[in-house]
GROMACS .gro file of C-alpha atoms in nm:
model
  340
    1MET     CA    1   8.711   3.790  -3.660
    2PRO     CA    2   8.977   3.851  -3.981
    3SER     CA    3   8.802   3.941  -4.257
    4TYR     CA    4   8.926   3.749  -4.535
    5ALA     CA    5   8.882   3.777  -4.953
    6SER     CA    6   8.603   3.535  -5.058
    7SER     CA    7   8.840   3.434  -5.334
    8HIS     CA    8   9.079   3.311  -5.086
    9GLU     CA    9   8.757   3.063  -4.891
   10LEU     CA   10   8.722   2.948  -5.199
   11SER     CA   11   9.047   2.841  -5.268
   12VAL     CA   12   9.090   2.690  -4.917
   13TYR     CA   13   8.772   2.508  -4.981
   14GLN     CA   14   8.894   2.338  -5.329
   15ILE     CA   15   9.193   2.249  -5.225
   16GLN     CA   16   9.061   2.052  -4.889
   17LYS     CA   17   8.818   1.874  -5.210
   18SER     CA   18   9.126   1.801  -5.428
   19GLN     CA   19   9.248   1.634  -5.137
   20GLY     CA   20   9.015   1.370  -5.135
   21HIS     CA   21   8.738   1.539  -4.868
   22SER     CA   22   8.377   1.543  -4.942
   23SER     CA   23   8.056   1.645  -4.745
   24GLN     CA   24   7.902   1.302  -4.880
   25SER     CA   25   8.161   1.057  -4.689
   26GLN     CA   26   8.282   1.295  -4.386
   27LEU     CA   27   7.864   1.453  -4.268
   28HIS     CA   28   7.678   1.098  -4.355
   29PRO     CA   29   7.329   1.206  -4.177
   30ASP     CA   30   7.327   0.847  -3.912
   31ALA     CA   31   7.712   0.959  -3.832
   32LEU     CA   32   7.643   1.300  -3.664
   33PRO     CA   33   7.461   1.347  -3.452
   34ALA     CA   34   7.106   1.591  -3.469
   35SER     CA   35   7.213   1.954  -3.524
   36ASP     CA   36   7.215   2.225  -3.746
   37LEU     CA   37   7.573   2.310  -3.785
   38LEU     CA   38   7.684   1.922  -3.867
   39SER     CA   39   7.380   1.903  -4.050
   40LEU     CA   40   7.575   2.207  -4.309
   41PRO     CA   41   7.739   2.067  -4.623
   42LEU     CA   42   8.129   2.040  -4.615
   43GLU     CA   43   8.171   2.362  -4.839
   44LEU     CA   44   8.005   2.555  -4.573
   45HIS     CA   45   8.182   2.467  -4.239
   46TYR     CA   46   8.489   2.485  -4.452
   47LEU     CA   47   8.428   2.889  -4.606
   48ILE     CA   48   8.272   2.928  -4.186
   49LEU     CA   49   8.580   2.787  -4.032
   50ALA     CA   50   8.839   3.093  -4.269
   51TYR     CA   51   8.685   3.359  -4.053
   52LEU     CA   52   8.769   3.247  -3.734
   53ASP     CA   53   9.059   3.305  -3.560
   54LEU     CA   54   9.351   3.075  -3.457
   55ASP     CA   55   9.197   3.038  -3.038
   56SER     CA   56   8.873   2.980  -3.158
   57LEU     CA   57   8.979   2.738  -3.422
   58LEU     CA   58   9.099   2.540  -3.192
   59GLN     CA   59   8.909   2.548  -2.984
   60LEU     CA   60   8.626   2.421  -3.227
   61ARG     CA   61   8.885   2.135  -3.316
   62ARG     CA   62   8.875   1.974  -2.943
   63ALA     CA   63   8.543   2.065  -2.945
   64ASN     CA   64   8.350   1.844  -3.154
   65ARG     CA   65   8.512   1.489  -3.357
   66LEU     CA   66   8.456   1.629  -3.689
   67TYR     CA   67   8.624   1.942  -3.635
   68TRP     CA   68   8.921   1.774  -3.502
   69ASP     CA   69   8.943   1.603  -3.817
   70VAL     CA   70   8.859   1.872  -4.057
   71ILE     CA   71   9.105   2.092  -3.898
   72THR     CA   72   9.456   1.998  -4.015
   73PRO     CA   73   9.760   2.189  -4.007
   74ASP     CA   74   9.785   2.159  -4.331
   75LEU     CA   75   9.408   2.355  -4.311
   76VAL     CA   76   9.567   2.609  -4.027
   77ARG     CA   77   9.895   2.667  -4.190
   78ARG     CA   78   9.708   2.755  -4.528
   79LEU     CA   79   9.399   2.987  -4.326
   80PHE     CA   80   9.691   3.133  -4.199
   81THR     CA   81   9.939   3.198  -4.426
   82ARG     CA   82   9.968   3.552  -4.661
   83GLY     CA   83  10.179   3.576  -4.972
   84GLY     CA   84  10.425   3.316  -4.857
   85ARG     CA   85  10.407   3.374  -4.506
   86ALA     CA   86  10.285   3.256  -4.185
   87SER     CA   87  10.091   3.499  -3.929
   88LEU     CA   88  10.304   3.599  -3.622
   89VAL     CA   89  10.023   3.396  -3.412
   90LEU     CA   90  10.120   3.117  -3.559
   91ALA     CA   91  10.418   3.094  -3.362
   92ALA     CA   92  10.235   3.034  -2.984
   93CYS     CA   93  10.143   2.686  -3.168
   94CYS     CA   94  10.280   2.300  -3.257
   95TYR     CA   95  10.293   2.276  -3.621
   96GLN     CA   96  10.280   1.907  -3.583
   97CYS     CA   97   9.989   1.871  -3.283
   98LEU     CA   98   9.812   2.198  -3.299
   99CYS     CA   99   9.895   2.252  -2.898
  100THR     CA  100   9.937   2.601  -2.708
  101PRO     CA  101  10.202   2.536  -2.451
  102GLY     CA  102  10.320   2.880  -2.445
  103LEU     CA  103  10.588   2.967  -2.628
  104ASP     CA  104  10.838   2.918  -2.386
  105ARG     CA  105  10.716   2.564  -2.382
  106LEU     CA  106  10.802   2.599  -2.814
  107VAL     CA  107  11.115   2.561  -3.010
  108VAL     CA  108  11.199   2.708  -3.344
  109ASP     CA  109  11.287   2.417  -3.585
  110LYS     CA  110  11.536   2.609  -3.800
  111THR     CA  111  11.519   2.329  -4.023
  112ILE     CA  112  11.203   2.521  -4.173
  113ASP     CA  113  11.240   2.871  -4.394
  114GLY     CA  114  11.219   3.150  -4.212
  115SER     CA  115  10.889   3.297  -4.326
  116SER     CA  116  10.712   2.973  -4.275
  117TRP     CA  117  10.503   2.789  -3.962
  118GLN     CA  118  10.871   2.756  -3.748
  119SER     CA  119  10.723   2.628  -3.385
  120VAL     CA  120  10.706   2.276  -3.249
  121CYS     CA  121  10.612   2.191  -2.946
  122PHE     CA  122  10.863   2.038  -2.677
  123ARG     CA  123  10.734   1.700  -2.676
  124CYS     CA  124  10.700   1.651  -3.101
  125TRP     CA  125  11.027   1.790  -3.070
  126SER     CA  126  11.190   1.539  -2.858
  127ASN     CA  127  10.995   1.306  -3.059
  128ARG     CA  128  11.200   1.410  -3.385
  129ILE     CA  129  11.637   1.434  -3.179
  130THR     CA  130  11.808   1.200  -3.395
  131VAL     CA  131  12.119   1.003  -3.334
  132ASP     CA  132  12.310   1.330  -3.424
  133TYR     CA  133  12.264   1.441  -3.084
  134HIS     CA  134  12.390   1.170  -2.963
  135ILE     CA  135  12.726   1.291  -3.110
  136ASN     CA  136  12.755   1.605  -3.175
  137PRO     CA  137  12.773   1.779  -2.814
  138TRP     CA  138  12.513   2.001  -2.639
  139PRO     CA  139  12.319   2.151  -2.970
  140VAL     CA  140  12.182   2.523  -2.896
  141ILE     CA  141  11.816   2.541  -2.998
  142GLN     CA  142  11.594   2.867  -3.046
  143ILE     CA  143  11.325   2.854  -2.785
  144ALA     CA  144  11.016   3.071  -2.961
  145ASN     CA  145  10.996   3.299  -2.648
  146GLY     CA  146  11.371   3.446  -2.778
  147ASP     CA  147  11.622   3.269  -2.518
  148ASP     CA  148  11.834   2.963  -2.596
  149GLY     CA  149  11.878   2.660  -2.488
  150TYR     CA  150  11.982   2.277  -2.485
  151ILE     CA  151  11.840   1.980  -2.526
  152CYS     CA  152  11.892   1.732  -2.261
  153HIS     CA  153  12.100   1.452  -2.379
  154PHE     CA  154  11.891   1.247  -2.103
  155CYS     CA  155  11.547   1.287  -2.194
  156ASN     CA  156  11.559   1.474  -2.478
  157TRP     CA  157  11.345   1.783  -2.375
  158PRO     CA  158  11.499   2.096  -2.415
  159VAL     CA  159  11.677   2.308  -2.130
  160VAL     CA  160  11.627   2.659  -2.169
  161THR     CA  161  11.963   2.870  -2.037
  162HIS     CA  162  11.798   3.230  -2.000
  163GLY     CA  163  12.116   3.346  -2.117
  164ARG     CA  164  12.324   3.103  -1.893
  165ASP     CA  165  12.605   2.929  -2.033
  166ASP     CA  166  12.797   2.691  -1.733
  167GLY     CA  167  12.726   2.408  -1.815
  168ILE     CA  168  12.545   2.295  -1.530
  169ASN     CA  169  12.254   2.421  -1.693
  170ARG     CA  170  12.263   2.204  -2.033
  171LEU     CA  171  12.051   1.900  -1.799
  172HIS     CA  172  11.764   1.933  -1.621
  173ALA     CA  173  11.859   1.889  -1.191
  174ILE     CA  174  11.675   1.557  -1.174
  175CYS     CA  175  11.861   1.495  -1.501
  176ARG     CA  176  12.170   1.495  -1.367
  177SER     CA  177  12.132   1.290  -1.024
  178ARG     CA  178  11.942   0.989  -1.289
  179ARG     CA  179  12.274   1.038  -1.557
  180ARG     CA  180  12.534   1.013  -1.246
  181LEU     CA  181  12.319   0.740  -1.110
  182ILE     CA  182  12.271   0.503  -1.432
  183LEU     CA  183  12.662   0.634  -1.520
  184SER     CA  184  12.774   0.495  -1.199
  185LEU     CA  185  12.607   0.109  -1.235
  186TRP     CA  186  12.692   0.129  -1.592
  187VAL     CA  187  13.088   0.161  -1.469
  188VAL     CA  188  13.007  -0.066  -1.215
  189MET     CA  189  12.888  -0.396  -1.505
  190ALA     CA  190  13.159  -0.236  -1.785
  191VAL     CA  191  13.407  -0.381  -1.497
  192LEU     CA  192  13.257  -0.646  -1.388
  193GLN     CA  193  13.224  -0.785  -1.769
  194PHE     CA  194  13.564  -0.687  -1.831
  195GLY     CA  195  13.676  -0.841  -1.544
  196ILE     CA  196  13.521  -1.180  -1.603
  197GLY     CA  197  13.652  -1.194  -1.918
  198VAL     CA  198  13.996  -1.129  -1.751
  199LEU     CA  199  13.914  -1.430  -1.493
  200CYS     CA  200  13.808  -1.634  -1.766
  201ALA     CA  201  14.128  -1.606  -1.970
  202VAL     CA  202  14.346  -1.630  -1.669
  203LEU     CA  203  14.191  -1.967  -1.575
  204SER     CA  204  14.240  -2.097  -1.923
  205TRP     CA  205  14.580  -1.997  -1.964
  206THR     CA  206  14.681  -2.138  -1.593
  207HIS     CA  207  14.404  -2.424  -1.442
  208PHE     CA  208  14.238  -2.536  -1.808
  209LYS     CA  209  14.624  -2.513  -1.974
  210HIS     CA  210  14.578  -2.868  -2.053
  211GLN     CA  211  14.250  -2.817  -2.222
  212PRO     CA  212  14.263  -2.681  -2.588
  213GLY     CA  213  13.887  -2.714  -2.605
  214ILE     CA  214  13.900  -2.420  -2.324
  215MET     CA  215  14.204  -2.227  -2.379
  216ILE     CA  216  14.196  -2.156  -2.731
  217PRO     CA  217  13.872  -2.003  -2.768
  218SER     CA  218  13.897  -1.791  -2.450
  219SER     CA  219  14.267  -1.679  -2.557
  220VAL     CA  220  14.045  -1.586  -2.884
  221ASP     CA  221  13.757  -1.415  -2.676
  222PHE     CA  222  14.027  -1.183  -2.470
  223ALA     CA  223  14.162  -1.117  -2.848
  224LEU     CA  224  13.823  -0.953  -2.954
  225ALA     CA  225  13.767  -0.822  -2.613
  226MET     CA  226  14.048  -0.614  -2.639
  227ILE     CA  227  13.998  -0.501  -3.037
  228SER     CA  228  13.638  -0.394  -2.893
  229VAL     CA  229  13.753  -0.158  -2.628
  230GLY     CA  230  14.015  -0.002  -2.859
  231VAL     CA  231  13.676   0.028  -3.126
  232PHE     CA  232  13.461   0.148  -2.791
  233ILE     CA  233  13.718   0.444  -2.713
  234ARG     CA  234  13.746   0.515  -3.089
  235ARG     CA  235  13.393   0.603  -3.089
  236ILE     CA  236  13.338   0.770  -2.827
  237CYS     CA  237  13.596   1.049  -2.868
  238THR     CA  238  13.457   1.087  -3.241
  239ASN     CA  239  13.194   1.375  -3.306
  240ASN     CA  240  13.149   1.288  -3.727
  241GLU     CA  241  12.829   1.086  -3.727
  242ASP     CA  242  12.947   0.868  -4.014
  243LYS     CA  243  13.222   0.722  -3.825
  244TYR     CA  244  13.025   0.655  -3.540
  245ARG     CA  245  12.765   0.421  -3.725
  246ARG     CA  246  13.079   0.214  -3.829
  247LEU     CA  247  13.226   0.199  -3.545
  248LEU     CA  248  12.929   0.100  -3.349
  249PHE     CA  249  12.844  -0.163  -3.678
  250MET     CA  250  13.229  -0.257  -3.607
  251GLU     CA  251  13.187  -0.318  -3.232
  252LEU     CA  252  12.854  -0.530  -3.250
  253ILE     CA  253  13.030  -0.743  -3.547
  254LEU     CA  254  13.287  -0.846  -3.263
  255THR     CA  255  12.990  -0.860  -3.027
  256ILE     CA  256  12.867  -1.170  -3.258
  257LEU     CA  257  13.201  -1.307  -3.287
  258ARG     CA  258  13.280  -1.315  -2.905
  259ILE     CA  259  12.940  -1.542  -2.908
  260PRO     CA  260  13.043  -1.878  -3.013
  261PRO     CA  261  13.438  -1.887  -2.849
  262VAL     CA  262  13.250  -1.821  -2.496
  263ALA     CA  263  12.974  -2.018  -2.596
  264TYR     CA  264  13.219  -2.282  -2.684
  265SER     CA  265  13.461  -2.304  -2.354
  266ALA     CA  266  13.133  -2.291  -2.112
  267ARG     CA  267  13.030  -2.596  -2.360
  268THR     CA  268  13.371  -2.785  -2.241
  269THR     CA  269  13.375  -2.658  -1.886
  270VAL     CA  270  13.036  -2.872  -1.842
  271ALA     CA  271  13.287  -3.220  -1.905
  272TYR     CA  272  13.487  -3.057  -1.579
  273ARG     CA  273  13.237  -2.938  -1.327
  274LEU     CA  274  13.182  -3.280  -1.215
  275SER     CA  275  13.519  -3.320  -1.124
  276GLN     CA  276  13.643  -3.333  -0.769
  277GLY     CA  277  13.733  -2.973  -0.592
  278LEU     CA  278  13.545  -2.687  -0.590
  279LEU     CA  279  13.756  -2.502  -0.897
  280PRO     CA  280  13.603  -2.669  -1.171
  281ARG     CA  281  13.259  -2.585  -1.068
  282PHE     CA  282  13.392  -2.186  -1.029
  283GLY     CA  283  13.487  -2.227  -1.355
  284PHE     CA  284  13.183  -2.330  -1.545
  285GLY     CA  285  13.000  -2.085  -1.331
  286ILE     CA  286  13.233  -1.805  -1.429
  287PHE     CA  287  13.232  -1.918  -1.851
  288LEU     CA  288  12.870  -1.935  -1.806
  289ILE     CA  289  12.831  -1.596  -1.649
  290ASN     CA  290  13.030  -1.429  -1.941
  291LEU     CA  291  12.844  -1.643  -2.163
  292ILE     CA  292  12.471  -1.421  -2.051
  293PHE     CA  293  12.730  -1.072  -2.066
  294ARG     CA  294  12.792  -1.119  -2.419
  295VAL     CA  295  12.479  -1.255  -2.540
  296LEU     CA  296  12.298  -0.903  -2.327
  297ASP     CA  297  12.610  -0.758  -2.485
  298PHE     CA  298  12.473  -0.846  -2.853
  299ILE     CA  299  12.134  -0.737  -2.780
  300GLY     CA  300  12.220  -0.424  -2.680
  301HIS     CA  301  12.432  -0.365  -2.938
  302ALA     CA  302  12.185  -0.481  -3.172
  303LEU     CA  303  11.921  -0.221  -3.047
  304LEU     CA  304  12.174   0.044  -3.078
  305ASN     CA  305  12.235  -0.038  -3.415
  306ALA     CA  306  11.881  -0.101  -3.505
  307GLY     CA  307  11.854   0.353  -3.402
  308TYR     CA  308  11.652   0.276  -3.075
  309ASP     CA  309  11.675   0.543  -2.869
  310PRO     CA  310  11.657   0.461  -2.464
  311ARG     CA  311  11.537   0.755  -2.431
  312ARG     CA  312  11.129   0.648  -2.569
  313PHE     CA  313  11.148   0.554  -2.228
  314LEU     CA  314  11.098   0.862  -2.107
  315GLN     CA  315  10.796   0.964  -2.294
  316LYS     CA  316  10.515   1.093  -2.176
  317GLY     CA  317  10.180   0.976  -2.251
  318LEU     CA  318  10.301   0.585  -2.319
  319SER     CA  319  10.072   0.274  -2.240
  320ARG     CA  320  10.163   0.057  -1.948
  321ARG     CA  321  10.286  -0.223  -2.171
  322ARG     CA  322  10.470   0.002  -2.402
  323LYS     CA  323  10.646   0.200  -2.102
  324CYS     CA  324  10.732  -0.169  -2.002
  325LEU     CA  325  10.860  -0.319  -2.349
  326TYR     CA  326  11.100  -0.009  -2.333
  327GLY     CA  327  11.194  -0.031  -1.992
  328VAL     CA  328  11.357  -0.325  -2.102
  329MET     CA  329  11.447  -0.211  -2.422
  330THR     CA  330  11.603   0.110  -2.266
  331PHE     CA  331  11.838  -0.137  -1.978
  332LEU     CA  332  11.929  -0.420  -2.233
  333VAL     CA  333  12.057  -0.104  -2.426
  334TYR     CA  334  12.232   0.102  -2.121
  335PHE     CA  335  12.362  -0.263  -2.003
  336ALA     CA  336  12.566  -0.260  -2.342
  337TYR     CA  337  12.649   0.136  -2.402
  338ILE     CA  338  12.513   0.422  -2.239
  339PRO     CA  339  12.496   0.633  -2.558
  340PHE     CA  340  12.507   0.998  -2.357
   0.00000   0.00000   0.00000
């Protein structure tokens, strides 16, 4: 049992009390079971907690709803910090959710001062990944046990290299297989989208060349498509976050601009789809498919610009409804662009 100064115990209690905790609000007799311990004033609870070690404190937190609310990361930080330096025992505990998965499952958060509590678990860390990790390739992280690792670009969970850096170990084995599959499907869809766009332009320049309501919008769409390809190539080749965001927003604008001419071309071909022969009906189907692709492309780019991370679909602990929602949103983002 650690020996803490009584002045420190009282300071912890005074801090918690100043933050709005009171024995009357927390320990209402109708809300708590009959127990001698739980019937004590909240002030005494804080004084008792100051004498527990970290393991006992976390076990007590999991044992009772009252202590789950009372024993917060802020309280643990105050109890195990002396002279502005965090105790070494905190290295094995996540500063966000207070879990203790082991040193090999905790990341050292370098954005926090070295004398403070820096350990954060993989789950909490993966939920904080920003677009910066999409752009800057393979950022190095430090694991709490002293190893170095990388952020897996597929699932956001750290990959521990154990001193090896051959490029292969920067992704989990199963993530490499999934990434290859998704990239292959995306390439097929990208070629199909581009081919549909080219086919629409060819049809407008040949079969519908005497129909300005089809040829002109299709030509405009083809020109915008070529500009979009150039912007896309520039975006995937940059490591500058501001430039990346500007180019991503420009792609969204170009996608929006492509929808009206494609929609007008598809609408105009309705008048010719009942003509004799198979080609007018085929042309109407192609223009309609191109319109559907443009709408899906717009939704995907809108989600990307809104900051949606398609890897949320892989987070653990999601409800079935939220997982289905994230799955649909991830599909729409992958339809527009694979951001890793």
